[in-house]
Amino acid sequence: MRLTRKRLCSFLIALYCLFSLYAAYHVFFGRRQRSPAASSRGLRKGAAPAREGRGREPSTLGSEEWNPWEEDEKNEQQHRFKTSLQILNKSMKEKTDFQVQIWGKAAIGLYLWEHIFEGILDPTDVTAQWREGNSIVGRTHYSFITGPAVVPGYFSVDVNNVVLILNGREKAKVFFATQWLLYVQNLVQTQKLHHVAVVLLGNEHCNNDWIDQFLKRNGGFVELLFIIYDSPWVNDTDVFQWPLGVATYRNFPVVEASWSMLYNERPYLCNFLGTIYANSSRQALMSILKQGGIDKLCWVSVREQWQPQETNESLKNYQEALLQSDLTLCPVGVNTECYRIYEACSYGSVPVVEDVMTAGSCGNTSVSQNAPLQLLKSMGAPFIFIKNWKELPAILEKEKTMTLQEKIQRRKMLLHWYQHFKTELKTKFTNILESSFLMNNKG
């Protein structure tokens, strides 16, 4: 019995040794047999990189040896890359000790995220039901979600700090915004959220009393309010002014400065493409433009009725007008602040702004007596401010005397200011959130 066991053990050991030798042979000698093909592929790639752009030639395909492990090797490389990316993202998150999620439920959220934060959204399709992005500013890690699928109660809430972006411009929008605030209020009461700020597209007459009850100073839960237009509530303590920005709801894009934008001669002194409201200063502007043929020096296209959406053709036409004009005329509408101001800045066309207060409750605040457009003025906007469109002919006469070099320098200054304006807003926004939310955490 012992002899049989001994023989069995000897047999198993011998079998193991044979298998080990067989495996070693394939590992070492098998790789050497494949290496010439692999090295020849590497040589071809290194020696003639231009050939890859046109595709491989037939002779190259015929001489290459098929590698059965190639797909596995590619998958392994992709897995390693993804793992490295996850480790990098994790390390970056660990370095940021403050996390904020932004819920974009108004089009102004896209101006904040894509223009001010220079963030990317995935997917890029603007009609997608759900879009999201991430950005790090200082020690704060921001995540952003937007789209029709972002509905109260239908997405997971796994953050402590939220910025809610809402539209409160008209009655129907106020109802929608109130539903969101009631939902968030419940999250705060059940301790699923700790801190909340709101960015609000306010009413153009600055009638925003409906949100007053939600502010923390009045017993609510909204610690910080960033509000568009010259609201008298602005105190730079818990209420701050925020810019209107470009018309993202009309798909106005993020514009990258180009050589031609800076250096080309622009064929038009000015432009105005917009709606002419009855009994408005826009009618006075049109009368001025028609005097002495001034309208022939400017790109002018007007309509009688406001249209909420642009066609691809009308948007392209409008962008071309901004690009081909030295000045963009910005008459007041319901409010002094308009999208056109920021859109002109995007193309280096200097805004000529009608600097008058409109009807309503907007005006000076406890921290500024420079309404309207207090935010833009406080940040040194290099615009041309006028009180009456009768000043326009003299401005255009001065434009005629300017050299191209002078205009180029002015464009550079405007584009530089606009970029600085957005960067400063991003930094200020982050500092305000950090100082308020983190301080309240300690308290």
Coordinates of C-alpha atoms in Angstrom, one line a residue:
M1 CA 0.0 0.0 0.0
R2 CA 2.8 2.4 0.9
L3 CA 4.6 1.5 -2.4
T4 CA 1.5 2.3 -4.4
R5 CA 1.2 5.7 -2.7
K6 CA 4.8 6.4 -3.3
R7 CA 4.5 5.6 -7.0
L8 CA 1.4 7.8 -7.3
C9 CA 3.1 10.7 -5.7
S10 CA 6.2 10.3 -8.0
F11 CA 3.9 10.2 -11.0
L12 CA 2.1 13.4 -10.0
I13 CA 5.4 15.2 -9.3
A14 CA 6.8 14.1 -12.7
L15 CA 3.6 15.2 -14.4
Y16 CA 3.8 18.6 -12.7
C17 CA 7.4 19.1 -13.9
L18 CA 6.5 18.2 -17.5
F19 CA 3.7 20.7 -17.4
S20 CA 5.9 23.4 -16.0
L21 CA 8.5 22.8 -18.7
Y22 CA 5.8 22.9 -21.4
A23 CA 4.4 26.2 -20.0
A24 CA 7.9 27.8 -19.7
Y25 CA 8.7 26.9 -23.3
H26 CA 5.6 28.6 -24.6
V27 CA 6.1 31.7 -22.4
F28 CA 9.7 32.3 -23.4
F29 CA 10.1 30.8 -26.8
G30 CA 6.5 31.6 -27.9
R31 CA 7.0 35.3 -27.3
R32 CA 10.3 35.4 -29.2
Q33 CA 8.5 33.9 -32.2
R34 CA 5.9 36.7 -32.1
S35 CA 8.3 39.5 -31.4
P36 CA 9.5 40.1 -34.9
A37 CA 6.0 40.8 -36.1
A38 CA 5.3 43.1 -33.2
S39 CA 8.5 44.9 -33.7
S40 CA 7.9 45.3 -37.4
R41 CA 4.6 46.8 -36.6
G42 CA 6.2 49.2 -34.2
L43 CA 8.9 50.0 -36.8
R44 CA 6.3 50.8 -39.5
K45 CA 4.4 53.1 -37.1
G46 CA 7.5 54.9 -36.1
A47 CA 9.1 55.1 -39.5
A48 CA 6.1 56.3 -41.5
P49 CA 3.6 58.0 -39.2
A50 CA 2.0 59.9 -42.2
R51 CA 0.8 56.6 -43.7
E52 CA -1.6 56.1 -40.8
G53 CA -3.5 59.1 -41.6
R54 CA -4.3 57.7 -45.1
G55 CA -4.9 54.1 -43.8
R56 CA -2.7 51.1 -44.2
E57 CA -1.6 50.1 -47.6
P58 CA -2.4 46.5 -49.0
S59 CA 1.2 45.3 -48.8
T60 CA 1.4 46.2 -45.2
L61 CA -1.8 44.3 -44.4
G62 CA -0.5 41.2 -46.2
S63 CA 2.8 41.1 -44.3
E64 CA 1.4 41.5 -40.8
E65 CA 0.8 38.5 -38.6
W66 CA -2.5 38.3 -36.8
N67 CA -2.1 38.5 -33.1
P68 CA -4.9 36.5 -31.3
W69 CA -4.1 38.4 -28.0
E70 CA -4.4 41.8 -29.6
E71 CA -8.1 42.4 -28.5
D72 CA -7.3 41.3 -25.0
E73 CA -4.3 43.5 -24.8
K74 CA -6.4 46.5 -26.0
N75 CA -9.1 45.8 -23.4
E76 CA -6.5 45.5 -20.7
Q77 CA -4.9 48.9 -21.7
Q78 CA -8.4 50.5 -21.6
H79 CA -9.1 49.0 -18.2
R80 CA -5.8 50.3 -16.9
F81 CA -6.6 53.8 -18.3
K82 CA -10.0 53.8 -16.7
T83 CA -8.6 52.7 -13.4
S84 CA -5.9 55.4 -13.5
L85 CA -8.6 58.0 -14.3
Q86 CA -10.8 56.8 -11.4
I87 CA -7.8 57.0 -9.1
L88 CA -7.0 60.5 -10.3
N89 CA -10.6 61.7 -9.9
K90 CA -10.7 60.2 -6.4
S91 CA -7.5 61.9 -5.4
M92 CA -8.8 65.2 -6.7
K93 CA -12.0 64.8 -4.8
E94 CA -10.0 64.1 -1.6
K95 CA -8.1 67.3 -2.1
T96 CA -11.4 69.3 -2.3
D97 CA -13.0 69.4 1.1
F98 CA -16.2 71.1 -0.1
Q99 CA -18.8 69.6 -2.4
V100 CA -21.6 71.5 -4.0
Q101 CA -24.2 70.3 -6.5
I102 CA -26.0 72.8 -8.8
W103 CA -29.5 72.0 -10.0
G104 CA -30.1 73.9 -13.2
K105 CA -33.9 74.5 -13.6
A106 CA -33.7 77.7 -15.7
A107 CA -31.8 78.5 -18.9
I108 CA -29.6 81.0 -17.0
G109 CA -27.9 77.9 -15.4
L110 CA -26.2 77.2 -18.7
Y111 CA -24.7 80.7 -18.7
L112 CA -23.4 80.0 -15.2
W113 CA -22.0 76.6 -16.0
E114 CA -20.8 76.8 -19.6
H115 CA -19.8 80.5 -19.8
I116 CA -18.7 81.5 -16.3
F117 CA -17.5 78.1 -15.0
E118 CA -16.3 77.0 -18.5
G119 CA -17.8 73.6 -17.7
I120 CA -18.6 70.8 -20.0
L121 CA -21.9 69.0 -20.1
D122 CA -22.4 65.3 -21.0
P123 CA -24.1 64.6 -23.4
T124 CA -23.5 67.7 -25.5
D125 CA -27.0 67.3 -27.1
V126 CA -29.0 70.3 -25.8
T127 CA -32.2 68.3 -26.2
A128 CA -31.1 65.5 -23.9
Q129 CA -33.3 64.7 -20.9
W130 CA -30.4 64.6 -18.4
R131 CA -27.1 66.4 -18.7
E132 CA -24.4 66.6 -16.1
G133 CA -20.8 67.9 -15.6
N134 CA -18.1 68.4 -13.0
S135 CA -15.7 71.2 -12.2
I136 CA -13.2 72.1 -9.5
V137 CA -12.7 75.7 -8.3
G138 CA -10.2 76.2 -5.5
R139 CA -11.1 73.6 -2.9
T140 CA -14.7 73.2 -4.1
H141 CA -15.9 70.4 -6.2
Y142 CA -18.9 71.3 -8.3
S143 CA -21.3 68.9 -10.0
F144 CA -24.0 70.2 -12.3
I145 CA -27.3 68.5 -13.4
T146 CA -29.9 69.9 -15.7
G147 CA -32.6 68.8 -18.2
P148 CA -36.3 67.8 -18.2
A149 CA -35.5 64.6 -16.3
V150 CA -34.3 66.5 -13.3
V151 CA -37.7 66.4 -11.4
P152 CA -38.4 66.7 -7.7
G153 CA -38.3 63.3 -6.1
Y154 CA -37.1 61.4 -9.2
F155 CA -33.3 61.6 -8.7
S156 CA -31.1 60.6 -5.9
V157 CA -29.8 63.3 -3.5
D158 CA -26.4 62.4 -2.1
V159 CA -25.0 65.8 -1.4
N160 CA -25.2 68.2 1.6
N161 CA -24.9 71.5 -0.3
V162 CA -27.1 72.6 -3.2
V163 CA -27.4 75.6 -5.5
L164 CA -30.8 75.8 -7.1
I165 CA -31.2 77.8 -10.3
L166 CA -34.7 79.1 -10.9
N167 CA -36.8 81.3 -13.2
G168 CA -39.1 83.8 -11.4
R169 CA -39.6 86.2 -14.2
E170 CA -43.4 85.6 -14.7
K171 CA -46.4 84.1 -12.9
A172 CA -46.2 80.6 -14.5
K173 CA -42.4 80.4 -13.8
V174 CA -43.0 81.5 -10.2
F175 CA -45.4 78.6 -9.6
F176 CA -42.9 76.1 -11.0
A177 CA -40.1 77.6 -8.9
T178 CA -42.2 77.5 -5.8
Q179 CA -42.7 73.8 -6.2
W180 CA -39.0 73.3 -6.3
L181 CA -38.4 75.4 -3.2
L182 CA -41.1 73.4 -1.3
Y183 CA -39.4 70.2 -2.3
V184 CA -36.0 71.4 -1.2
Q185 CA -37.5 72.7 2.1
N186 CA -38.6 69.2 2.9
L187 CA -35.1 67.9 2.2
V188 CA -33.7 70.4 4.6
Q189 CA -36.3 69.6 7.3
T190 CA -35.5 65.9 7.0
Q191 CA -31.7 66.7 7.1
K192 CA -31.0 65.3 3.7
L193 CA -29.7 68.7 2.7
H194 CA -27.7 71.1 5.0
H195 CA -27.1 74.2 3.0
V196 CA -29.1 75.8 0.1
A197 CA -28.4 78.8 -2.2
V198 CA -30.6 80.1 -5.0
V199 CA -29.7 81.8 -8.3
L200 CA -32.8 83.5 -9.5
L201 CA -33.8 85.1 -12.8
G202 CA -35.9 87.7 -11.1
N203 CA -38.8 89.7 -12.4
E204 CA -37.9 92.5 -14.8
H205 CA -39.6 95.0 -12.6
C206 CA -37.8 93.5 -9.5
N207 CA -41.1 92.3 -8.0
N208 CA -39.8 89.2 -6.2
D209 CA -41.7 89.2 -2.9
W210 CA -42.9 85.6 -3.5
I211 CA -39.4 84.2 -2.6
D212 CA -39.0 86.4 0.6
Q213 CA -40.6 83.8 2.8
F214 CA -38.0 81.2 1.8
L215 CA -35.0 83.3 2.8
K216 CA -33.2 82.3 6.0
R217 CA -33.3 85.8 7.4
N218 CA -37.1 85.5 7.3
G219 CA -37.2 82.1 8.9
G220 CA -36.7 80.1 5.7
F221 CA -33.9 77.9 4.6
V222 CA -32.3 79.7 1.6
E223 CA -29.0 81.1 3.0
L224 CA -27.8 82.9 -0.1
L225 CA -29.7 84.5 -3.0
F226 CA -28.0 85.5 -6.2
I227 CA -30.5 87.6 -8.1
I228 CA -30.6 89.1 -11.6
Y229 CA -31.4 92.7 -12.2
D230 CA -30.9 95.7 -9.9
S231 CA -32.9 94.5 -7.0
P232 CA -33.0 96.8 -4.0
W233 CA -32.6 93.7 -1.8
V234 CA -28.9 93.4 -2.8
N235 CA -26.8 93.9 0.3
D236 CA -23.7 91.7 -0.4
T237 CA -24.3 89.8 2.8
D238 CA -26.9 87.2 1.9
V239 CA -28.3 88.8 -1.4
F240 CA -26.0 89.4 -4.3
Q241 CA -26.5 90.7 -7.8
W242 CA -25.9 88.2 -10.6
P243 CA -25.6 88.9 -14.4
L244 CA -28.3 88.1 -17.0
G245 CA -25.7 86.7 -19.4
V246 CA -26.4 85.6 -23.0
A247 CA -29.7 84.1 -24.3
T248 CA -28.8 80.4 -23.7
Y249 CA -32.5 79.6 -24.2
R250 CA -32.0 80.6 -27.8
N251 CA -28.9 78.5 -28.0
F252 CA -26.4 81.4 -28.1
P253 CA -23.1 79.6 -27.9
V254 CA -19.8 79.9 -26.0
V255 CA -17.7 82.1 -28.4
E256 CA -14.0 81.6 -28.8
A257 CA -12.0 84.6 -29.9
S258 CA -10.4 84.3 -33.3
W259 CA -7.7 86.1 -35.3
S260 CA -10.3 87.6 -37.7
M261 CA -12.5 88.7 -34.8
L262 CA -9.7 90.8 -33.4
Y263 CA -7.9 92.0 -36.5
N264 CA -10.3 92.2 -39.4
E265 CA -11.9 95.5 -40.6
R266 CA -15.6 95.5 -39.7
P267 CA -17.8 96.8 -42.5
Y268 CA -20.5 98.2 -40.2
L269 CA -20.2 101.0 -37.6
C270 CA -23.0 99.6 -35.5
N271 CA -25.8 97.1 -35.4
F272 CA -29.3 96.7 -34.0
L273 CA -31.4 93.6 -34.5
G274 CA -34.5 93.6 -32.3
T275 CA -38.1 94.3 -31.6
I276 CA -39.5 97.8 -31.7
Y277 CA -42.0 98.3 -28.9
A278 CA -44.7 101.0 -29.1
N279 CA -44.0 104.2 -27.2
S280 CA -40.5 103.1 -26.3
S281 CA -37.0 104.6 -26.7
R282 CA -36.4 102.1 -29.5
Q283 CA -38.8 104.1 -31.7
A284 CA -36.7 107.2 -30.9
L285 CA -33.5 105.2 -31.8
M286 CA -35.0 104.2 -35.2
S287 CA -35.8 107.8 -35.9
I288 CA -32.2 108.9 -35.1
L289 CA -30.8 106.1 -37.3
K290 CA -32.9 107.2 -40.3
Q291 CA -31.6 110.8 -40.1
G292 CA -28.8 111.6 -42.5
G293 CA -28.6 108.0 -43.7
I294 CA -27.0 106.7 -40.6
D295 CA -28.9 103.4 -40.9
K296 CA -26.9 102.7 -44.1
L297 CA -23.7 102.6 -42.0
C298 CA -25.2 100.1 -39.6
W299 CA -26.7 96.6 -39.8
V300 CA -30.3 97.2 -38.8
S301 CA -33.1 94.6 -38.8
V302 CA -36.2 95.2 -36.8
R303 CA -39.5 93.5 -36.1
E304 CA -42.8 94.6 -34.6
Q305 CA -43.4 91.6 -32.4
W306 CA -41.0 89.8 -30.0
Q307 CA -40.3 86.1 -30.8
P308 CA -39.1 83.8 -28.0
Q309 CA -37.2 81.4 -30.3
E310 CA -34.6 81.8 -33.0
T311 CA -34.3 79.8 -36.2
N312 CA -30.8 78.6 -37.1
E313 CA -30.8 81.2 -39.9
S314 CA -31.8 84.1 -37.6
L315 CA -29.3 83.1 -35.0
K316 CA -26.5 82.9 -37.5
N317 CA -27.6 86.3 -39.0
Y318 CA -27.5 87.9 -35.6
Q319 CA -24.1 86.5 -34.7
E320 CA -22.8 87.7 -38.1
A321 CA -24.1 91.2 -37.3
L322 CA -22.2 91.2 -34.0
L323 CA -19.0 90.0 -35.7
Q324 CA -19.2 92.6 -38.5
S325 CA -20.0 95.7 -36.3
D326 CA -17.7 97.8 -34.2
L327 CA -20.6 98.8 -31.9
T328 CA -23.8 97.1 -30.7
L329 CA -26.7 99.4 -29.8
C330 CA -28.4 98.3 -26.6
P331 CA -31.7 100.2 -26.0
V332 CA -33.7 99.4 -22.9
G333 CA -36.5 96.9 -23.0
V334 CA -38.7 96.1 -20.0
N335 CA -35.4 96.3 -18.1
T336 CA -32.2 98.1 -18.8
E337 CA -30.2 94.9 -18.6
C338 CA -30.5 92.8 -21.7
Y339 CA -28.9 89.7 -23.3
R340 CA -27.5 91.8 -26.1
I341 CA -25.0 93.5 -23.8
Y342 CA -23.2 90.2 -23.0
E343 CA -23.6 88.8 -26.6
A344 CA -21.9 91.9 -28.0
C345 CA -19.0 91.4 -25.5
S346 CA -18.6 87.8 -26.8
Y347 CA -17.8 89.1 -30.2
G348 CA -15.7 92.1 -29.2
S349 CA -18.5 94.6 -30.4
V350 CA -18.7 97.5 -27.9
P351 CA -22.1 97.8 -26.3
V352 CA -23.7 101.3 -26.5
V353 CA -26.0 101.1 -23.5
E354 CA -29.0 103.3 -22.8
D355 CA -28.2 104.1 -19.2
V356 CA -31.7 104.9 -17.8
M357 CA -33.9 103.3 -15.2
T358 CA -37.0 101.5 -16.4
A359 CA -40.4 101.4 -14.6
G360 CA -40.8 99.1 -11.6
S361 CA -39.1 98.5 -8.2
C362 CA -35.5 98.1 -9.4
G363 CA -33.0 100.7 -8.3
N364 CA -30.2 101.6 -5.9
T365 CA -29.3 99.4 -3.0
S366 CA -27.7 99.8 0.4
V367 CA -24.3 99.0 -1.1
S368 CA -24.5 100.9 -4.4
Q369 CA -26.1 104.1 -5.7
N370 CA -25.2 103.5 -9.3
A371 CA -28.3 101.9 -10.8
P372 CA -29.0 100.7 -13.4
L373 CA -26.5 98.0 -14.2
Q374 CA -24.7 98.3 -10.9
L375 CA -22.9 95.0 -11.2
L376 CA -21.4 95.8 -14.6
K377 CA -20.4 99.3 -13.6
S378 CA -18.8 98.1 -10.4
M379 CA -16.6 95.8 -12.4
G380 CA -15.5 98.5 -14.8
A381 CA -17.4 97.6 -17.9
P382 CA -15.7 99.4 -20.9
F383 CA -19.0 100.3 -22.5
I384 CA -20.3 103.5 -24.0
F385 CA -23.1 104.7 -21.7
I386 CA -25.6 107.3 -23.0
K387 CA -28.7 108.9 -21.5
N388 CA -30.4 109.7 -24.8
W389 CA -30.1 108.3 -28.3
K390 CA -29.6 111.9 -29.6
E391 CA -26.0 111.3 -28.5
L392 CA -25.6 108.6 -31.1
P393 CA -24.7 110.6 -34.2
A394 CA -21.7 112.2 -32.4
I395 CA -20.6 108.8 -31.3
L396 CA -20.7 107.4 -34.8
E397 CA -18.8 110.5 -36.2
K398 CA -16.1 109.7 -33.7
E399 CA -16.0 106.1 -34.8
K400 CA -15.3 107.2 -38.4
T401 CA -12.1 108.9 -37.3
M402 CA -10.7 105.9 -35.4
T403 CA -8.0 103.9 -37.1
L404 CA -8.2 100.1 -37.4
Q405 CA -5.3 99.7 -34.9
E406 CA -7.3 101.8 -32.4
K407 CA -10.3 99.6 -32.9
I408 CA -8.2 96.4 -32.5
Q409 CA -6.9 97.6 -29.2
R410 CA -10.4 98.4 -28.0
R411 CA -11.6 94.9 -29.1
K412 CA -8.8 93.3 -27.2
M413 CA -9.6 95.4 -24.1
L414 CA -13.3 94.4 -24.3
L415 CA -12.6 90.7 -24.7
H416 CA -10.0 90.7 -21.9
W417 CA -12.4 92.6 -19.6
Y418 CA -15.3 90.1 -20.4
Q419 CA -13.1 87.1 -19.7
H420 CA -11.9 88.7 -16.4
F421 CA -15.5 89.6 -15.5
K422 CA -16.5 85.9 -15.8
T423 CA -13.5 84.7 -13.9
E424 CA -14.1 87.1 -11.1
L425 CA -17.7 86.0 -10.8
K426 CA -16.7 82.4 -10.6
T427 CA -14.2 83.1 -7.8
K428 CA -16.6 85.4 -6.0
F429 CA -19.4 82.9 -6.2
T430 CA -17.2 80.1 -4.8
N431 CA -15.8 82.3 -2.0
I432 CA -19.3 83.3 -0.9
L433 CA -20.5 79.7 -0.8
E434 CA -17.5 78.5 1.1
S435 CA -17.5 81.3 3.6
S436 CA -21.2 81.0 4.3
F437 CA -21.7 77.2 4.2
L438 CA -18.5 76.2 5.9
M439 CA -18.9 78.9 8.6
N440 CA -22.4 77.6 9.4
N441 CA -21.0 74.1 9.6
K442 CA -18.6 75.2 12.3
G443 CA -21.4 77.1 14.1

